[in-house]
Tab-separated table of C-alpha atoms and ligand atoms in Angstrom:
chain	number	residue	atom	x	y	z
J	11	MET	CA	8.757	-0.231	39.068
J	12	PRO	CA	6.307	2.158	37.299
J	13	ALA	CA	2.742	0.594	36.648
J	14	ILE	CA	1.435	0.358	33.004
J	15	GLY	CA	-1.191	3.046	33.649
J	16	GLU	CA	1.310	5.478	34.992
J	17	LEU	CA	3.480	4.942	31.766
J	18	LEU	CA	0.699	5.176	29.655
J	19	ASN	CA	-0.259	8.592	31.267
J	20	SER	CA	3.142	10.035	31.425
J	21	GLY	CA	3.938	8.785	27.570
J	22	THR	CA	0.716	10.224	26.558
J	23	ALA	CA	1.191	13.639	28.111
J	24	ARG	CA	4.881	13.926	26.457
J	25	LEU	CA	3.689	12.596	23.010
J	26	ARG	CA	0.885	15.346	23.163
J	27	ALA	CA	3.536	18.186	24.151
J	28	ALA	CA	5.314	17.032	21.336
J	29	GLY	CA	2.516	17.673	18.885
J	30	SER	CA	1.306	14.019	18.174
J	31	GLU	CA	-2.333	14.049	17.342
J	32	SER	CA	-2.856	10.521	18.471
J	33	ALA	CA	-0.739	10.658	21.803
J	34	ARG	CA	-2.814	8.330	23.478
J	35	LEU	CA	-2.895	5.561	20.767
J	36	ASP	CA	0.809	6.203	20.115
J	37	ALA	CA	1.744	5.571	23.719
J	38	GLU	CA	-0.272	2.518	24.062
J	39	LEU	CA	1.141	0.908	20.579
J	40	LEU	CA	4.630	1.889	21.989
J	41	LEU	CA	4.272	0.415	25.574
J	42	GLY	CA	2.574	-2.510	24.179
J	43	TRP	CA	5.380	-3.264	21.770
J	44	ALA	CA	8.125	-2.767	24.548
J	45	ILE	CA	6.208	-5.209	26.989
J	46	GLY	CA	5.124	-7.371	24.058
J	47	ALA	CA	1.572	-7.294	24.705
J	48	ASP	CA	-1.583	-5.817	22.932
J	49	ARG	CA	-3.319	-2.741	23.656
J	50	THR	CA	-6.328	-4.526	25.454
J	51	THR	CA	-4.090	-6.226	27.771
J	52	LEU	CA	-2.361	-3.146	28.633
J	53	ILE	CA	-5.860	-1.505	29.390
J	54	ALA	CA	-7.031	-4.502	31.392
J	55	HIS	CA	-3.581	-4.588	33.551
J	56	SER	CA	-3.118	-0.798	34.045
J	57	ASP	CA	-1.786	-1.599	37.518
J	58	ALA	CA	0.581	-4.061	36.722
J	59	PRO	CA	4.287	-3.296	37.079
J	60	VAL	CA	6.633	-2.688	34.156
J	61	GLY	CA	10.139	-4.254	34.422
J	62	ALA	CA	13.403	-2.432	33.807
J	63	ASP	CA	14.066	-3.486	30.457
J	64	ALA	CA	10.499	-2.820	29.024
J	65	SER	CA	10.579	0.812	30.573
J	66	ALA	CA	13.694	1.262	28.881
J	67	ALA	CA	12.697	0.154	25.486
J	68	TYR	CA	9.637	2.344	26.112
J	69	GLU	CA	11.663	5.441	26.974
J	70	ARG	CA	13.805	5.008	23.678
J	71	ALA	CA	10.637	4.503	21.662
J	72	LEU	CA	9.032	7.826	23.387
J	73	VAL	CA	12.106	9.821	22.455
J	74	ARG	CA	12.084	8.624	18.861
J	75	ARG	CA	8.388	9.547	18.544
J	76	GLU	CA	8.820	12.824	20.130
J	77	ALA	CA	11.223	13.465	17.322
J	78	GLY	CA	8.267	12.880	14.992
J	79	GLU	CA	9.373	9.289	13.856
J	80	PRO	CA	6.082	7.350	12.946
J	81	VAL	CA	4.992	4.659	15.255
J	82	ALA	CA	5.183	2.247	12.592
J	83	TYR	CA	8.952	2.545	11.960
J	84	ILE	CA	9.526	2.538	15.640
J	85	ARG	CA	7.832	-0.879	16.221
J	86	GLY	CA	9.027	-2.042	12.675
J	87	LEU	CA	5.488	-3.058	12.149
J	88	LYS	CA	2.327	-2.152	10.246
J	89	GLU	CA	-0.934	-3.794	9.633
J	90	PHE	CA	-2.221	-3.879	6.122
J	91	TYR	CA	-4.994	-6.004	4.704
J	92	GLY	CA	-5.104	-7.940	7.715
J	93	LEU	CA	-1.632	-8.776	7.615
J	94	ALA	CA	1.476	-7.707	9.707
J	95	PHE	CA	4.362	-6.288	7.464
J	96	SER	CA	7.647	-5.263	8.239
J	97	VAL	CA	8.431	-1.858	7.735
J	98	ASP	CA	11.532	0.437	8.005
J	99	SER	CA	12.852	3.598	6.463
J	100	ARG	CA	13.702	1.615	3.027
J	101	ALA	CA	10.117	2.027	1.972
J	102	LEU	CA	6.769	3.853	2.543
J	103	ILE	CA	4.524	2.702	5.409
J	104	PRO	CA	1.437	1.250	3.726
J	105	ARG	CA	-1.694	3.160	4.312
J	106	PRO	CA	-5.310	1.974	5.210
J	107	GLU	CA	-6.733	3.724	2.095
J	108	THR	CA	-4.499	1.691	-0.138
J	109	GLU	CA	-6.375	-1.412	1.142
J	110	LEU	CA	-9.100	-0.431	-1.372
J	111	LEU	CA	-6.766	-1.055	-4.096
J	112	VAL	CA	-5.877	-4.617	-3.082
J	113	ALA	CA	-9.684	-5.226	-2.456
J	114	GLU	CA	-10.668	-4.026	-6.147
J	115	ALA	CA	-7.726	-6.007	-7.658
J	116	GLU	CA	-8.895	-9.339	-5.605
J	117	HIS	CA	-12.423	-8.558	-7.103
J	118	GLU	CA	-11.353	-8.040	-10.798
J	119	ILE	CA	-9.178	-11.395	-10.458
J	120	ALA	CA	-12.096	-13.324	-8.914
J	121	TRP	CA	-14.354	-11.887	-11.635
J	122	ARG	CA	-11.906	-12.623	-14.489
J	123	LEU	CA	-11.358	-16.268	-13.203
J	124	THR	CA	-15.001	-17.108	-12.745
J	125	ALA	CA	-16.899	-14.943	-15.461
J	126	ALA	CA	-16.054	-17.696	-18.236
J	127	PRO	CA	-15.051	-21.287	-18.356
J	128	ARG	CA	-11.293	-21.770	-18.118
J	129	PRO	CA	-10.391	-24.930	-19.977
J	130	ALA	CA	-7.262	-26.597	-19.098
J	131	GLY	CA	-4.204	-24.869	-20.564
J	132	THR	CA	-5.893	-21.401	-20.351
J	133	PRO	CA	-3.023	-19.038	-19.436
J	134	ARG	CA	-2.572	-17.468	-16.049
J	135	LEU	CA	-3.857	-13.975	-15.430
J	136	ARG	CA	-0.742	-11.782	-15.444
J	137	VAL	CA	-0.707	-9.280	-12.770
J	138	VAL	CA	1.831	-6.571	-12.108
J	139	GLU	CA	2.426	-3.939	-9.475
J	140	ALA	CA	4.327	-0.803	-10.214
J	141	GLY	CA	6.085	0.788	-7.337
J	142	THR	CA	5.716	-2.145	-4.777
J	143	GLY	CA	7.674	-0.457	-1.776
J	144	SER	CA	7.298	-2.764	1.144
J	145	GLY	CA	5.163	-5.093	-1.167
J	146	ALA	CA	2.160	-4.671	0.830
J	147	ILE	CA	-0.243	-4.666	-2.198
J	148	ALA	CA	1.364	-7.591	-4.298
J	149	ILE	CA	1.808	-9.690	-0.991
J	150	ALA	CA	-1.694	-8.927	0.447
J	151	LEU	CA	-3.096	-9.904	-2.994
J	152	ALA	CA	-1.086	-13.213	-3.135
J	153	ALA	CA	-2.124	-14.103	0.335
J	154	VAL	CA	-5.721	-13.665	-0.086
J	155	LEU	CA	-5.686	-15.427	-3.491
J	156	ARG	CA	-3.943	-18.387	-1.919
J	157	LYS	CA	-6.597	-18.422	0.703
J	158	ARG	CA	-9.342	-18.420	-2.099
J	159	ARG	CA	-7.316	-21.232	-3.784
J	160	MET	CA	-6.865	-18.826	-7.149
J	161	LEU	CA	-3.328	-18.171	-6.716
J	162	PRO	CA	-2.190	-21.179	-9.200
J	163	GLU	CA	-4.118	-19.295	-11.789
J	164	VAL	CA	-2.277	-16.005	-11.446
J	165	THR	CA	1.109	-14.699	-12.007
J	166	ILE	CA	2.207	-11.594	-9.657
J	167	LEU	CA	5.229	-9.622	-10.504
J	168	ALA	CA	5.990	-6.478	-8.360
J	169	VAL	CA	8.599	-3.699	-9.423
J	170	ASP	CA	10.331	-0.913	-7.908
J	171	ASN	CA	13.268	1.310	-9.004
J	172	SER	CA	14.524	1.263	-5.263
J	173	ALA	CA	16.681	-1.707	-4.690
J	174	ASP	CA	16.335	-0.857	-0.973
J	175	ALA	CA	12.380	-1.148	-1.130
J	176	LEU	CA	12.787	-4.423	-2.969
J	177	GLY	CA	15.065	-5.751	-0.239
J	178	LEU	CA	12.193	-5.048	2.267
J	179	ALA	CA	9.503	-6.366	0.159
J	180	ARG	CA	11.443	-9.739	-0.283
J	181	GLU	CA	11.788	-10.040	3.457
J	182	ASN	CA	8.026	-9.263	3.469
J	183	ALA	CA	7.096	-12.001	0.849
J	184	VAL	CA	9.218	-14.692	2.727
J	185	GLY	CA	7.478	-13.715	5.975
J	186	HIS	CA	4.154	-14.254	4.351
J	187	GLY	CA	5.088	-17.395	2.621
J	188	VAL	CA	4.559	-16.095	-0.835
J	189	ALA	CA	8.305	-15.644	-1.860
J	190	GLU	CA	7.881	-18.407	-4.608
J	191	ASP	CA	4.601	-16.697	-5.741
J	192	VAL	CA	5.579	-13.006	-6.087
J	193	VAL	CA	8.489	-12.184	-8.726
J	194	PHE	CA	10.089	-8.804	-7.372
J	195	THR	CA	12.055	-6.867	-10.234
J	196	GLU	CA	14.113	-3.694	-10.132
J	197	ALA	CA	12.747	-1.573	-13.132
J	198	ASP	CA	11.476	1.726	-14.112
J	199	LEU	CA	7.797	1.468	-13.743
J	200	LEU	CA	7.201	-1.900	-15.358
J	201	PRO	CA	9.741	-4.851	-16.399
J	202	ASP	CA	11.234	-4.754	-19.744
J	203	GLY	CA	10.440	-7.360	-22.342
J	204	GLU	CA	7.162	-8.884	-20.518
J	205	PRO	CA	4.159	-9.890	-22.426
J	206	ALA	CA	1.200	-7.638	-21.692
J	207	PHE	CA	-0.515	-7.620	-18.200
J	208	ASP	CA	-4.256	-8.655	-17.700
J	209	LEU	CA	-4.261	-6.081	-14.338
J	210	ILE	CA	-1.673	-3.146	-13.566
J	211	LEU	CA	-1.711	-2.088	-10.236
J	212	ALA	CA	0.164	1.081	-8.712
J	213	ASN	CA	0.182	3.412	-5.992
J	214	LEU	CA	3.067	5.495	-7.380
J	215	PRO	CA	4.023	8.653	-5.690
J	216	TYR	CA	1.373	11.395	-6.487
J	217	ILE	CA	2.109	14.235	-3.930
J	218	PRO	CA	2.869	17.431	-5.664
J	219	SER	CA	6.921	18.536	-4.845
J	220	ALA	CA	5.993	21.677	-3.244
J	221	GLU	CA	3.654	19.820	-0.623
J	222	ILE	CA	5.895	17.396	0.558
J	223	ASP	CA	7.794	19.787	3.229
J	224	ARG	CA	4.174	20.541	4.541
J	225	LEU	CA	3.254	17.113	5.356
J	226	PRO	CA	3.239	16.088	8.910
J	227	ILE	CA	6.804	15.488	10.284
J	228	ALA	CA	6.392	11.521	10.173
J	229	ALA	CA	6.632	11.981	6.368
J	230	SER	CA	9.833	13.339	6.505
J	231	PHE	CA	11.199	9.833	7.722
J	232	GLU	CA	9.874	8.251	4.669
J	233	PRO	CA	11.803	7.976	1.318
J	234	ARG	CA	11.081	11.035	-0.437
J	235	PRO	CA	10.995	9.503	-3.920
J	236	ALA	CA	8.160	7.216	-2.561
J	237	LEU	CA	5.842	10.324	-1.993
J	238	ASP	CA	7.166	13.104	-4.699
J	239	GLY	CA	5.190	13.128	-7.715
J	240	GLY	CA	6.637	16.181	-9.268
J	241	PRO	CA	5.204	19.745	-9.917
J	242	ASP	CA	1.431	18.835	-9.967
J	243	GLY	CA	2.081	15.185	-8.121
J	244	LEU	CA	1.066	13.115	-11.423
J	245	VAL	CA	4.436	12.874	-13.288
J	246	VAL	CA	5.024	9.220	-12.668
J	247	VAL	CA	1.319	8.484	-12.968
J	248	ARG	CA	1.190	10.213	-16.330
J	249	ARG	CA	4.291	8.147	-17.621
J	250	LEU	CA	2.655	5.081	-16.271
J	251	LEU	CA	-0.752	5.871	-18.570
J	252	ALA	CA	1.328	6.569	-21.247
J	253	VAL	CA	2.550	3.104	-21.475
J	254	LEU	CA	-0.811	1.257	-20.683
J	255	PRO	CA	-1.714	0.742	-24.454
J	256	ALA	CA	1.379	-1.549	-24.810
J	257	ALA	CA	1.315	-2.834	-21.315
J	258	LEU	CA	-2.225	-3.867	-20.974
J	259	THR	CA	-3.889	-6.785	-22.726
J	260	GLN	CA	-6.877	-5.714	-24.842
J	261	ALA	CA	-9.379	-6.634	-21.812
J	262	GLY	CA	-6.743	-5.598	-19.182
J	263	THR	CA	-7.573	-3.140	-16.477
J	264	ALA	CA	-5.189	-0.606	-14.567
J	265	LEU	CA	-6.048	0.308	-11.070
J	266	LEU	CA	-4.303	3.379	-10.006
J	267	GLU	CA	-4.442	5.005	-6.365
J	268	ILE	CA	-4.369	8.862	-6.909
J	269	GLY	CA	-4.855	11.921	-4.638
J	270	PHE	CA	-8.508	12.833	-3.755
J	271	ASP	CA	-8.378	16.068	-6.118
J	272	GLN	CA	-6.456	14.302	-8.995
J	273	GLY	CA	-9.457	12.738	-10.730
J	274	PRO	CA	-10.074	15.373	-13.324
J	275	ALA	CA	-6.362	15.474	-14.199
J	276	VAL	CA	-6.191	11.873	-14.492
J	277	GLU	CA	-9.204	11.566	-16.473
J	278	SER	CA	-7.835	14.093	-18.946
J	279	ALA	CA	-4.633	12.382	-19.275
J	280	VAL	CA	-6.473	9.112	-20.021
J	281	GLY	CA	-8.642	11.183	-22.659
J	282	GLU	CA	-5.221	11.521	-24.367
J	283	LEU	CA	-4.448	8.170	-24.871
J	284	PRO	CA	-4.236	6.571	-28.494
J	285	GLY	CA	-7.620	4.601	-28.990
J	286	ARG	CA	-10.595	4.705	-26.736
J	287	TRP	CA	-10.213	4.625	-23.164
J	288	GLU	CA	-12.347	4.868	-20.040
J	289	CYS	CA	-11.286	6.119	-16.558
J	290	ARG	CA	-13.726	5.585	-13.630
J	291	ILE	CA	-12.913	7.049	-10.385
J	292	GLN	CA	-13.943	5.217	-7.182
J	293	PRO	CA	-14.443	6.738	-3.601
J	294	ASP	CA	-12.406	5.203	-0.846
J	295	LEU	CA	-14.245	4.195	2.475
J	296	SER	CA	-14.383	7.718	3.427
J	297	GLY	CA	-16.038	8.894	0.214
J	298	ARG	CA	-13.168	10.637	-1.266
J	299	PRO	CA	-12.310	9.759	-4.983
J	300	ARG	CA	-9.051	7.779	-4.709
J	301	LEU	CA	-8.994	4.703	-7.238
J	302	ALA	CA	-8.675	5.107	-10.984
J	303	HIS	CA	-9.983	2.014	-13.083
J	304	VAL	CA	-8.587	2.802	-16.481
J	305	GLU	CA	-9.257	0.392	-19.408
J	306	ARG	CA	-10.065	0.305	-23.088
J	307	SER	CA	-13.690	1.393	-23.737
J	308	ALA	CA	-14.999	-1.695	-25.347
J	309	ASN	CA	-14.130	-3.665	-22.068
J	310	ARG	CA	-16.510	-1.757	-20.028
J	311	ALA	CA	-19.143	-2.015	-22.678
J	312	SER	CA	-19.058	-5.819	-22.811
J	313	ALA	CA	-18.778	-6.133	-19.115
J	314	THR	CA	-21.531	-3.581	-18.183
J	315	GLY	CA	-23.554	-4.980	-15.459
J	316	ALA	CA	-21.026	-8.224	-15.068
J	317	ARG	CA	-19.003	-6.575	-12.466
Z	412	SAM	C1	3.873	5.798	-2.647
Z	412	SAM	S1	4.878	4.448	-2.741
Z	412	SAM	C2	3.858	2.995	-2.671
Z	412	SAM	C3	4.599	1.718	-2.049
Z	412	SAM	C4	3.829	0.709	-1.739
Z	412	SAM	N1	3.184	0.019	-3.248
Z	412	SAM	C5	2.465	0.975	-1.076
Z	412	SAM	O1	1.210	1.035	-1.524
Z	412	SAM	O2	2.763	1.225	0.123
Z	412	SAM	C6	5.607	4.585	-4.293
Z	412	SAM	C7	6.774	3.644	-4.788
Z	412	SAM	O3	6.953	3.721	-6.003
Z	412	SAM	C8	8.144	3.472	-6.184
Z	412	SAM	N2	8.619	4.348	-7.506
Z	412	SAM	C9	8.699	5.581	-7.683
Z	412	SAM	N3	8.827	5.812	-9.154
Z	412	SAM	C10	9.075	4.526	-9.507
Z	412	SAM	C11	9.318	4.211	-11.029
Z	412	SAM	N4	9.513	5.211	-12.026
Z	412	SAM	N5	9.515	2.947	-11.223
Z	412	SAM	C12	9.363	2.217	-10.283
Z	412	SAM	N6	9.029	2.239	-8.772
Z	412	SAM	C13	8.706	3.866	-8.702
Z	412	SAM	C14	8.832	4.231	-5.050
Z	412	SAM	O4	10.150	3.790	-4.901
Z	412	SAM	C15	7.960	3.634	-3.930
Z	412	SAM	O5	8.300	2.416	-3.415
């Protein structure tokens, strides 16, 4: 029987030859998945023998990875905001940079719930996520609000125009015990006939169409409509911006993930909205401008220093 260390070395060499830039990590994640152990255990027991079933599962996983399939789809799992999400080809794999959007949403909600007294009968805050995919953003937000005992004061809706993605999102909501707390709806951008929202969250497709085929091969396993933002990448984002005046409450905020070079174009689209609006672009953890905060100008003036 081959030892863990041998399988890791041979798998790493194969994946490197196949073009993976994270060959060692991929091999560790795939062998760990095949054995049912975490990476630390693999490293600590590199001489331990691996049984036939696990070796065969690892071999099948290596073949898929050599063909370019993302590790997350092979394992069926991706960590996001400290939670494990089921992932498959029905929806985009949640990216680490999107955790900033959840953190800011959590911050906005906590601020709104604590900045002023909320006498009994105060309506719940209304939050919607447009383009929920695997449900990662809405579900991670519900989970953290539950931990902070804020969930009873918040209503969370999550929308996608892909029935397949919504199926996966509902499964994830069940898995994280928030199926009763997040309402999933199939719609174009936002659900019809809903009252205005206090918070609109969106990580909509924003890759320019011509760039999609130049992305690493792993992206070709993800649903194209989850990535393709039209000629300049901002077609869907602009459609959402256009409905903000009707969809956001007076004091509402929209948090939109965008491409690192799209800030000026998004600021200019916000400048064309009727009324007075502001757009602040926040950098992600690597310092790249990635999160647009969009709200009516009066809000920011009244909130200056408070957030
Ligand atoms: C970039 S993915 C983001 C998925 C998930 N929110 C995340 O961050 O991992 C964009 C999602 O928006 C959905 N989408 C694209 N256009 C849409 C539209 N017009 N209305 C609703 N959802 C849309 C896609 O199906 C996809 O699930």
